[in-house]
Amino acid sequence: MKYIYDLHKTMLSRNLILVYEGEFTQEITKSVLAMAERNMDSMGEESSIKRKVFNVMVECLQNIVKHSDDFNPLSAKRNAAIFIIGKEDDRYVVTSGNPVDKETADSLKERIDSINKLDKDGLKAMYKDIIKSNSLSDKGGAGLGFVDMARKSGQKLEYDFEDMGEGFYFFSLTTTILRF
């Protein structure tokens, strides 16, 4: 049972305030958001910061829910996702991770890299262009999520793809929201 204490120490050392790993449904998403909101309320966080963090959390969780149906539920290796919120003195760090196939990984990398190249005005212009085009993907999204996360956080989106084998990659996305 030492792993429980090790996990606890890791959470403390990394200032993690919420970690959820497993299946993500709309109901679980609502619960995770409610827990995070209560946590920020209990810490007396400013409402403007809470709104930014909440917005980023919603986008991360929607991405997980949207893409979880791409994988075989009988294969835990492919269906497991994770969502983490950390709080440091001057920032919140929202991280999500989920398996994606090679084609999706390539598409995500290209999309995030193009977003990360933009400044504040460029992000605003891209956001308006997406709204004007009003086109939805086959997943029901318009592609606003990552742009909105970059705009709300004012920071570059950090990501990584770990090879899981069998043509799948574990996509990790971290968004930092400064508290000032």
Coordinates of C-alpha atoms in Angstrom, one line a residue:
M1 CA 0.0 0.0 0.0
K2 CA 3.0 2.3 -0.1
Y3 CA 1.9 3.4 -3.6
I4 CA -0.9 5.4 -2.0
Y5 CA 1.5 7.4 0.1
D6 CA 3.8 7.8 -2.9
L7 CA 0.9 9.1 -5.0
H8 CA -0.1 11.5 -2.1
K9 CA 3.5 12.8 -1.9
T10 CA 3.6 13.3 -5.7
M11 CA 0.3 15.2 -5.6
L12 CA 1.6 17.4 -2.9
S13 CA 5.0 18.0 -4.4
R14 CA 3.4 18.9 -7.8
N15 CA 0.7 21.0 -6.1
L16 CA -2.1 19.0 -7.7
I17 CA -5.6 19.9 -6.5
L18 CA -7.6 17.5 -8.6
V19 CA -6.8 14.3 -10.6
Y20 CA -9.2 12.1 -12.4
E21 CA -8.3 9.1 -14.5
G22 CA -10.7 6.8 -16.2
E23 CA -13.8 7.0 -18.3
F24 CA -15.1 10.5 -19.2
T25 CA -18.8 10.9 -19.8
Q26 CA -20.9 14.1 -19.8
E27 CA -22.0 13.3 -16.2
I28 CA -18.4 12.7 -15.0
T29 CA -17.3 15.9 -16.7
K30 CA -20.0 17.9 -14.9
S31 CA -18.8 16.3 -11.5
V32 CA -15.2 17.1 -12.2
L33 CA -16.0 20.7 -13.1
A34 CA -18.2 21.1 -10.0
M35 CA -15.4 19.7 -7.8
A36 CA -12.8 22.0 -9.3
E37 CA -15.1 25.0 -9.0
R38 CA -15.7 24.3 -5.3
N39 CA -12.0 23.9 -4.7
M40 CA -11.3 27.3 -6.3
D41 CA -14.2 28.9 -4.3
S42 CA -12.8 27.4 -1.0
M43 CA -9.4 29.0 -1.9
G44 CA -11.0 32.4 -2.4
E45 CA -9.9 32.6 -6.1
E46 CA -10.8 35.8 -8.0
S47 CA -13.8 35.3 -10.3
S48 CA -11.9 36.5 -13.4
I49 CA -9.2 33.8 -12.8
K50 CA -11.9 31.2 -12.0
R51 CA -13.7 32.0 -15.4
K52 CA -10.4 31.5 -17.3
V53 CA -9.6 28.2 -15.5
F54 CA -13.1 27.0 -15.9
N55 CA -13.1 27.8 -19.6
V56 CA -9.9 25.9 -20.2
M57 CA -11.2 22.9 -18.1
V58 CA -14.4 22.7 -20.2
E59 CA -12.4 22.7 -23.4
C60 CA -10.0 20.0 -22.2
L61 CA -12.9 17.8 -20.9
Q62 CA -15.0 18.3 -24.1
N63 CA -12.0 17.2 -26.2
I64 CA -11.6 14.0 -24.1
V65 CA -15.4 13.2 -24.3
K66 CA -15.5 14.0 -28.0
H67 CA -12.6 11.7 -28.9
S68 CA -13.2 8.9 -26.4
D69 CA -15.7 7.2 -28.7
D70 CA -12.9 6.7 -31.2
F71 CA -11.5 3.8 -29.2
N72 CA -12.6 0.3 -28.3
P73 CA -14.0 0.3 -24.8
L74 CA -12.9 -3.3 -24.3
S75 CA -9.3 -2.0 -24.5
A76 CA -8.5 -0.1 -21.3
K77 CA -5.1 0.8 -22.9
R78 CA -6.8 2.8 -25.6
N79 CA -9.7 4.2 -23.6
A80 CA -8.2 5.6 -20.5
A81 CA -7.9 9.4 -20.2
I82 CA -6.6 11.7 -17.4
F83 CA -7.4 15.2 -16.3
I84 CA -5.3 17.1 -13.8
I85 CA -5.4 20.6 -12.2
G86 CA -2.5 22.0 -10.4
K87 CA -2.1 25.3 -8.5
E88 CA 1.1 27.1 -7.8
D89 CA 1.6 30.6 -6.3
D90 CA 1.2 32.4 -9.5
R91 CA -0.6 30.0 -11.9
Y92 CA -3.0 27.2 -12.5
V93 CA -1.9 24.3 -14.7
V94 CA -4.6 22.3 -16.4
T95 CA -3.5 19.1 -18.1
S96 CA -5.4 16.4 -19.9
G97 CA -4.3 13.3 -21.6
N98 CA -5.9 10.7 -23.9
P99 CA -5.0 8.2 -26.5
V100 CA -5.3 9.2 -30.2
D101 CA -4.4 7.5 -33.4
K102 CA -1.5 8.5 -35.6
E103 CA -3.7 10.5 -38.0
T104 CA -5.2 12.5 -35.2
A105 CA -1.8 13.0 -33.5
D106 CA -0.4 14.5 -36.8
S107 CA -3.5 16.7 -37.2
L108 CA -3.3 17.9 -33.5
K109 CA 0.4 18.7 -33.7
E110 CA -0.1 20.8 -36.9
R111 CA -3.1 22.6 -35.4
I112 CA -1.5 23.4 -32.1
D113 CA 1.8 24.5 -33.7
S114 CA -0.1 26.9 -35.9
I115 CA -1.9 28.3 -32.9
N116 CA 1.3 28.6 -30.9
K117 CA 2.8 30.7 -33.7
L118 CA 0.2 33.4 -33.3
D119 CA 0.2 36.5 -31.0
K120 CA -2.9 37.8 -29.2
D121 CA -4.2 39.6 -32.3
G122 CA -3.5 36.6 -34.5
L123 CA -5.5 34.4 -32.1
K124 CA -8.4 36.9 -32.1
A125 CA -8.4 36.9 -36.0
M126 CA -8.3 33.1 -36.2
Y127 CA -11.1 32.9 -33.7
K128 CA -13.3 35.3 -35.8
D129 CA -12.4 33.4 -39.0
I130 CA -13.6 30.1 -37.5
I131 CA -16.8 31.7 -36.2
K132 CA -17.5 33.3 -39.6
S133 CA -16.8 30.0 -41.5
N134 CA -19.4 28.3 -39.2
S135 CA -18.3 24.8 -40.3
L136 CA -18.6 21.9 -37.9
S137 CA -16.4 18.8 -38.0
D138 CA -17.8 15.3 -38.0
K139 CA -17.2 15.4 -34.2
G140 CA -19.5 18.4 -33.9
G141 CA -16.7 20.9 -33.1
A142 CA -15.8 24.0 -35.0
G143 CA -12.1 24.0 -34.0
L144 CA -12.5 26.8 -31.6
G145 CA -11.3 24.9 -28.5
F146 CA -7.5 25.2 -28.7
V147 CA -7.8 28.7 -30.0
D148 CA -10.0 29.7 -27.1
M149 CA -7.7 28.0 -24.6
A150 CA -4.7 29.9 -26.0
R151 CA -6.7 33.2 -25.9
K152 CA -8.0 32.7 -22.3
S153 CA -4.6 31.6 -20.9
G154 CA -2.5 34.1 -22.9
Q155 CA 0.1 31.3 -23.0
K156 CA 1.4 28.8 -25.5
L157 CA -0.2 25.4 -25.4
E158 CA 2.2 22.7 -24.4
Y159 CA 1.8 19.2 -25.7
D160 CA 3.4 15.8 -26.1
F161 CA 2.7 12.5 -27.8
E162 CA 4.0 9.3 -26.2
D163 CA 4.0 6.2 -28.4
M164 CA 1.6 3.6 -27.0
G165 CA 2.3 1.1 -29.7
E166 CA -0.3 -0.4 -32.2
G167 CA -0.6 3.0 -34.0
F168 CA -1.8 4.9 -30.9
Y169 CA -0.2 7.9 -29.1
F170 CA -1.0 9.3 -25.6
F171 CA -1.7 13.0 -26.3
S172 CA -0.9 15.2 -23.3
L173 CA -2.0 18.9 -23.3
T174 CA -1.0 21.5 -20.7
T175 CA -2.4 24.9 -20.4
T176 CA -1.1 27.5 -17.9
I177 CA -3.3 30.2 -16.6
L178 CA -1.4 33.0 -14.8
R179 CA -3.1 34.3 -11.6
F180 CA -2.3 38.0 -12.1

